Coordinates of C-alpha atoms and ligand atoms in Angstrom, one line a residue:
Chain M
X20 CA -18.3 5.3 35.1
X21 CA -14.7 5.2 34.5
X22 CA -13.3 2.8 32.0
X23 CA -10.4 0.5 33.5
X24 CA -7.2 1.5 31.9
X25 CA -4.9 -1.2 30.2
X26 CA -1.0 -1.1 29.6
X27 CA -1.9 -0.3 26.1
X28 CA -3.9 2.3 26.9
X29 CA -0.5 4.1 27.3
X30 CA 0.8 3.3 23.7
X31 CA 0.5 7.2 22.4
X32 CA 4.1 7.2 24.6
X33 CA 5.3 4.7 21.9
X34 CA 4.4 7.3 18.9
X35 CA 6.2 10.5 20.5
X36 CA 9.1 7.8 21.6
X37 CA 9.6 6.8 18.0
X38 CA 10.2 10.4 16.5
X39 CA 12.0 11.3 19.6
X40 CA 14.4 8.4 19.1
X41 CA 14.7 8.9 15.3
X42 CA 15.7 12.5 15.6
X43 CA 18.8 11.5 17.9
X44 CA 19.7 8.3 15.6
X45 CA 17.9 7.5 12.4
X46 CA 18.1 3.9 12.8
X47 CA 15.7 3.9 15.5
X48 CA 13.3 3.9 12.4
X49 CA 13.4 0.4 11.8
X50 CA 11.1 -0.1 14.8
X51 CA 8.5 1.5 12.6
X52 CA 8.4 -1.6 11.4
X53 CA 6.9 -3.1 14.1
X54 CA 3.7 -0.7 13.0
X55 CA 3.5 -1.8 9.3
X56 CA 3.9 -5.7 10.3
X57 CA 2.2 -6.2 13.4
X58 CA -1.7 -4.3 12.2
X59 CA -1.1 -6.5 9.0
X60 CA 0.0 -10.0 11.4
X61 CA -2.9 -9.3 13.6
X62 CA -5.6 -9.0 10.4
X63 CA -4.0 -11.8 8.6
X64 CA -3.7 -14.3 11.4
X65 CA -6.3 -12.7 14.2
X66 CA -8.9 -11.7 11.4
X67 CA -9.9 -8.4 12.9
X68 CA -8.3 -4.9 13.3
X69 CA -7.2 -5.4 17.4
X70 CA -4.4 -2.8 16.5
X71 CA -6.6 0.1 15.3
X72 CA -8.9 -0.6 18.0
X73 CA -6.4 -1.3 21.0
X74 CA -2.6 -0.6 20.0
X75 CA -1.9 1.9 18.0
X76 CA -0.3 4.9 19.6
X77 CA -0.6 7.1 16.8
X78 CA -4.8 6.9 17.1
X79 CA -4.4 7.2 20.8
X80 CA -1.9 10.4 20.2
X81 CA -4.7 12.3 17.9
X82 CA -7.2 10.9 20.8
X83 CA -5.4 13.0 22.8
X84 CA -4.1 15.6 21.7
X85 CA -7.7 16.5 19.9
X86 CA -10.0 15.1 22.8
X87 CA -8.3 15.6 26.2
X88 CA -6.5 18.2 25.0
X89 CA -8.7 20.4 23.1
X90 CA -6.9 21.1 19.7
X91 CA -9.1 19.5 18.0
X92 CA -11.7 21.8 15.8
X93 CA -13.7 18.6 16.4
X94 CA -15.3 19.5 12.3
X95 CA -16.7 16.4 10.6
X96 CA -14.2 14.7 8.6
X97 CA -14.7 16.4 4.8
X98 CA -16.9 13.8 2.7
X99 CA -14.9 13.0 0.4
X100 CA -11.6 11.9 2.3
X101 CA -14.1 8.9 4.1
X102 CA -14.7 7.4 0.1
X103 CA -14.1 4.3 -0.7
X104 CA -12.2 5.9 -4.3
X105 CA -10.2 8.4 -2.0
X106 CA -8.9 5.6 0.9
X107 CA -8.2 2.9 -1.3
X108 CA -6.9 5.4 -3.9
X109 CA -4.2 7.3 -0.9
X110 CA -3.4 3.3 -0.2
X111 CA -2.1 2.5 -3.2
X112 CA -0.2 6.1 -3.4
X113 CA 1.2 5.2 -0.5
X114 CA 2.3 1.9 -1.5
X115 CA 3.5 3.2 -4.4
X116 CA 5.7 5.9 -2.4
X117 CA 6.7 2.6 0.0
X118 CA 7.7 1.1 -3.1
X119 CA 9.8 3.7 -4.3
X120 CA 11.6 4.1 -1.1
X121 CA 12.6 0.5 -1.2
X122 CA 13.6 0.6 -4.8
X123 CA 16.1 3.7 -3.5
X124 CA 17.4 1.3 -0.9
X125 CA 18.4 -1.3 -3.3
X126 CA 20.1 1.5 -5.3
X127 CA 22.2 2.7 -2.8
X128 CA 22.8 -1.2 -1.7
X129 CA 23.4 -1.7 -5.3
X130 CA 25.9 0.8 -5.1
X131 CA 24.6 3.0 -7.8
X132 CA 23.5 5.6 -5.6
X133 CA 25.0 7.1 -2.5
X134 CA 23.9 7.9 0.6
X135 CA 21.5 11.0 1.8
X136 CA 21.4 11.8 4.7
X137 CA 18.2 13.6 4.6
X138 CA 14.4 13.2 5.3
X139 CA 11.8 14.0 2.9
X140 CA 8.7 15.5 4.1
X141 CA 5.7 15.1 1.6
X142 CA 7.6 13.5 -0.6
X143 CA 8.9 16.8 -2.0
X144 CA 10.5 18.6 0.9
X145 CA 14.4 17.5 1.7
X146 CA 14.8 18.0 5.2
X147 CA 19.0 18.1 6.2
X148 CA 19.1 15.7 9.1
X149 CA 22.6 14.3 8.8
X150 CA 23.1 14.5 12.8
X151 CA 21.5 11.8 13.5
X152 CA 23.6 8.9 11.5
X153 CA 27.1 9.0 11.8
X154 CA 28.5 7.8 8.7
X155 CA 29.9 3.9 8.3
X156 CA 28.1 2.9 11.6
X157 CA 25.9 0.4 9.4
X158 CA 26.1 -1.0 6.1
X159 CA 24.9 2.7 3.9
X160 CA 21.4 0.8 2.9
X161 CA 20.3 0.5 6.4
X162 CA 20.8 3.9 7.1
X163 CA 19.2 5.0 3.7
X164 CA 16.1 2.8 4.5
X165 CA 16.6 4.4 7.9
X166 CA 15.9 7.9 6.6
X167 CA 13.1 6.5 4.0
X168 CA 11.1 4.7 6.2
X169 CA 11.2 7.7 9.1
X170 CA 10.2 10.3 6.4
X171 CA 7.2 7.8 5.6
X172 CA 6.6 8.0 9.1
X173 CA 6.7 11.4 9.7
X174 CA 4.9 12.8 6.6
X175 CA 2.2 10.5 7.7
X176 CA 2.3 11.5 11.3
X177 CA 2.0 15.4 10.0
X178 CA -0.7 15.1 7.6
X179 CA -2.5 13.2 10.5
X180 CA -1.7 16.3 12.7
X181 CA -3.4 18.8 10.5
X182 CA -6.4 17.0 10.1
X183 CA -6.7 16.5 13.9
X184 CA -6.4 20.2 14.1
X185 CA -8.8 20.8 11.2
X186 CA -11.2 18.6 12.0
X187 CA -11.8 15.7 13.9
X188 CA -9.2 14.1 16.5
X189 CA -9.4 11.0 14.4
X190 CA -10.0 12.0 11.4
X191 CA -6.4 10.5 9.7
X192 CA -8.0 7.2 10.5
X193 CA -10.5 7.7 8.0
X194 CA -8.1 7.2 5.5
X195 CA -5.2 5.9 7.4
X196 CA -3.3 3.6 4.5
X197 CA -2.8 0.7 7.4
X198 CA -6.7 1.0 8.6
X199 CA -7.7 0.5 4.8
X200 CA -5.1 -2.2 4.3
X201 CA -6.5 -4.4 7.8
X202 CA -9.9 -3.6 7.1
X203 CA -9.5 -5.0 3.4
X204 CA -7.9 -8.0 5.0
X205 CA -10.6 -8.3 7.7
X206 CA -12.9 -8.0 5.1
X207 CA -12.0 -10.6 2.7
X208 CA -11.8 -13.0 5.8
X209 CA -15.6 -12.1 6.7
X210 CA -16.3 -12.5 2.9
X211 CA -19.1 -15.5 3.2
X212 CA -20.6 -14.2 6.6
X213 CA -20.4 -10.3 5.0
X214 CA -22.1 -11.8 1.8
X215 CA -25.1 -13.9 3.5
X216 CA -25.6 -10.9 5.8
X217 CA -26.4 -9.0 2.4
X218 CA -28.4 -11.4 0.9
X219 CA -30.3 -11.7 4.3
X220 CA -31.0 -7.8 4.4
X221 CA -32.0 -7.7 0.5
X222 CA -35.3 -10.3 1.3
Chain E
X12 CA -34.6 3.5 28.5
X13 CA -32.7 6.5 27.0
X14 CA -34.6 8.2 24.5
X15 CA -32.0 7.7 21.6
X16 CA -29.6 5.3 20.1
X17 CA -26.5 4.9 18.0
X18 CA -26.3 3.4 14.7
X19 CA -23.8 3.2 12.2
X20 CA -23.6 2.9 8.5
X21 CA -21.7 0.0 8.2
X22 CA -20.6 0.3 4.4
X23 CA -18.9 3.5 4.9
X24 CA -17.6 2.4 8.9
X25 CA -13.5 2.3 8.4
X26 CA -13.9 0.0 11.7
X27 CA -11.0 2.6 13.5
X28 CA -12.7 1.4 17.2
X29 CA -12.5 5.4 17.8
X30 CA -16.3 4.9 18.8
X31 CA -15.4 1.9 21.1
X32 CA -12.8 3.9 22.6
X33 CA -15.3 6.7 24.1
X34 CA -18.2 4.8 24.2
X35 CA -18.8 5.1 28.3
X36 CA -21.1 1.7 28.2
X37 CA -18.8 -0.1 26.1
X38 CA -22.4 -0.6 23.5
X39 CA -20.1 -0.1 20.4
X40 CA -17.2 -2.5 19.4
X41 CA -15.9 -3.0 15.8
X42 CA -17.0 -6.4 14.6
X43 CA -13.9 -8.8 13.2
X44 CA -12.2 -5.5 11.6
X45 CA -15.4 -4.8 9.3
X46 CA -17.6 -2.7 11.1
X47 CA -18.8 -1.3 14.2
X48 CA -22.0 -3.0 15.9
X49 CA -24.0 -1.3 18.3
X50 CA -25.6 -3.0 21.2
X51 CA -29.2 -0.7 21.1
X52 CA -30.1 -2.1 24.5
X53 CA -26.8 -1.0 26.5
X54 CA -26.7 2.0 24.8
X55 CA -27.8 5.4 26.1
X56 CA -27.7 7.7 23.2
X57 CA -25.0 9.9 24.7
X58 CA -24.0 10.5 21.0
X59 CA -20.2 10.7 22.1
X60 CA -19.4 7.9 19.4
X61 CA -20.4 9.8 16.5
X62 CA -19.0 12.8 17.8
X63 CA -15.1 11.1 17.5
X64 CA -16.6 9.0 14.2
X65 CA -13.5 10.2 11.4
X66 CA -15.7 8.4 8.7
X67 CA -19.0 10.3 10.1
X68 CA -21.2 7.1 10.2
X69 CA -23.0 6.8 13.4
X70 CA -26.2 8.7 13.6
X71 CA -28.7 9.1 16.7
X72 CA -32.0 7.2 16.0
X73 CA -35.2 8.3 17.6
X74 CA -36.2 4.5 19.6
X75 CA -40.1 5.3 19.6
X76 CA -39.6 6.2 15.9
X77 CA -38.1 3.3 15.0
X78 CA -40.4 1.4 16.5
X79 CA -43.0 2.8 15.1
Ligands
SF4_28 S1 -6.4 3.8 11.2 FE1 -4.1 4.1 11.2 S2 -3.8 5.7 12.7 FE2 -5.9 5.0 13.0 S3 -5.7 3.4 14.6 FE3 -5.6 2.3 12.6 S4 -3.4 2.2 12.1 FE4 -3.7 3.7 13.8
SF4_29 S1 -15.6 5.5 14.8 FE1 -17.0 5.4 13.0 S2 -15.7 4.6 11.4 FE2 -14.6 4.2 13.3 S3 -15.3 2.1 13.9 FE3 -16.7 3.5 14.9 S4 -18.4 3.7 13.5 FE4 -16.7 2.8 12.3
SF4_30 S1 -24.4 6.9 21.9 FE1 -23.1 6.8 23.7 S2 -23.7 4.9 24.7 FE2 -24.5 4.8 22.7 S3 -22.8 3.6 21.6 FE3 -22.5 5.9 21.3 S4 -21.0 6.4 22.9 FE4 -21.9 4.4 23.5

């Protein structure tokens, strides 16, 4: 039986699109945007995790890339990166490293820093990638948010792409700082229902 | 009935939907964001779910043996 495809079946386009367009012109990063508020919107507002499960391109890239594809070693995620420690620990490191990158903008907004026109990859490799920003096009905080945000992005992306190699398509997901942020959300929403379920099971 | 079924330990599911995605009987769906829920009696124990599982929660359950 095959499944009936949706329009955002096709949203993996979206996550090669968004690199694509950031390499030409950093501030096509700010659309990232769109995939830090909307999982977070839907959660808050819709009370379940709609994106994970139907939107998001990057899932639906690793999908593909391991499943139809073949890269994938198809291992089991190791043990310890599926914890409850480990995901909500890489959340907060993450926020944290979100945090930071913000506080940078408001430097160079503040005017005590300048502009870099670089990308950082794992938060300790500076990438030159001054092509794609021409300088004075936008107010230098935009751009430097612009080059913050897309290394967030892109580190992200790449750690997601080894472990789809490694092990399995999904794996990222297991510990994917947005999936822990939703499900937390969802969670909290569920709290009573989650709590009498518990209670049920322990008669 | 198929032999086998899916279940999932729901305290460790990270409720991703990549089970819901391959799932050819649509018999798995992610509850409200918290956790995936199996339907045993659509299900036919193809055990493509846990294969894609990241979090490595969904094991195949004997039926007779749970029954039993
Ligand atoms: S866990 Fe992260 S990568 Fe996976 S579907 Fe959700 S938002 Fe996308
Ligand atoms: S694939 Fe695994 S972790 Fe993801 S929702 Fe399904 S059971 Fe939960
Ligand atoms: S075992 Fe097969 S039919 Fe059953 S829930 Fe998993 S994917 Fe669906």
């Amino acid at each position: 039986m095959k499944k009936q495809k949706h329009w955002y079946d096709y949203l993996w386009i979206w996550s090669i699109l968004y690199f694509s367009l950031g390499f030409f012109n950093i501030l096509f990063a700010w659309l990232g945007m769109l995939d830090f508020m909307l999982p977070l919107l839907i959660a808050v507002f819709g009370g379940n995790k709609w994106f994970c499960n139907h939107l998001c391109g990057r899932g639906q890239l690793f999908a593909l890339l391991g499943g139809k594809l073949k890269l994938s070693h198809g291992r089991p995620t190791p043990h310890i990166l599926t914890t409850k420690a480990f995901r909500y620990g890489f959340l907060i490191f993450f926020m944290a490293m979100f945090g930071n990158m913000l506080f940078q903008t408001y430097l160079v907004a503040a005017g005590a820093n300048g502009l870099r026109e670089a990308i950082q990859l794992l938060w300790t490799i500076r990438v030159p990638w001054d092509w794609a920003y021409s300088a004075g096009t936008v107010p230098d905080w935009v751009a430097q948010f612009s080059f913050g945000f897309y290394s967030l992005m892109l580190t992200s992306a790449l750690i997601g792409l080894v472990m789809m190699l490694l092990y399995k398509p999904r794996s990222w997901c297991a510990f994917c700082p947005m999936g822990t942020m939703t499900q937390c959300v969802c969670k909290i929403k569920q709290k009573d229902h989650l709590l009498q379920e518990q209670e049920e099971a322990s008669l | 009935m198929a032999k086998r079924y899916a279940a999932v330990r729901q305290k460790d599911c990270v409720s991703c939907g990549a089970c819901q995605a391959v799932c050819p009987k649509s018999a798995i769906a992610v509850w409200k964001g918290c956790f995936a829920k199996v339907d045993k009696e659509l299900c036919i124990g193809c055990g493509l779910c846990a294969k894609a599982c990241p979090a490595n929660v969904i094991t195949l359950l004997d039926r007779e043996a749970a029954q039993a």
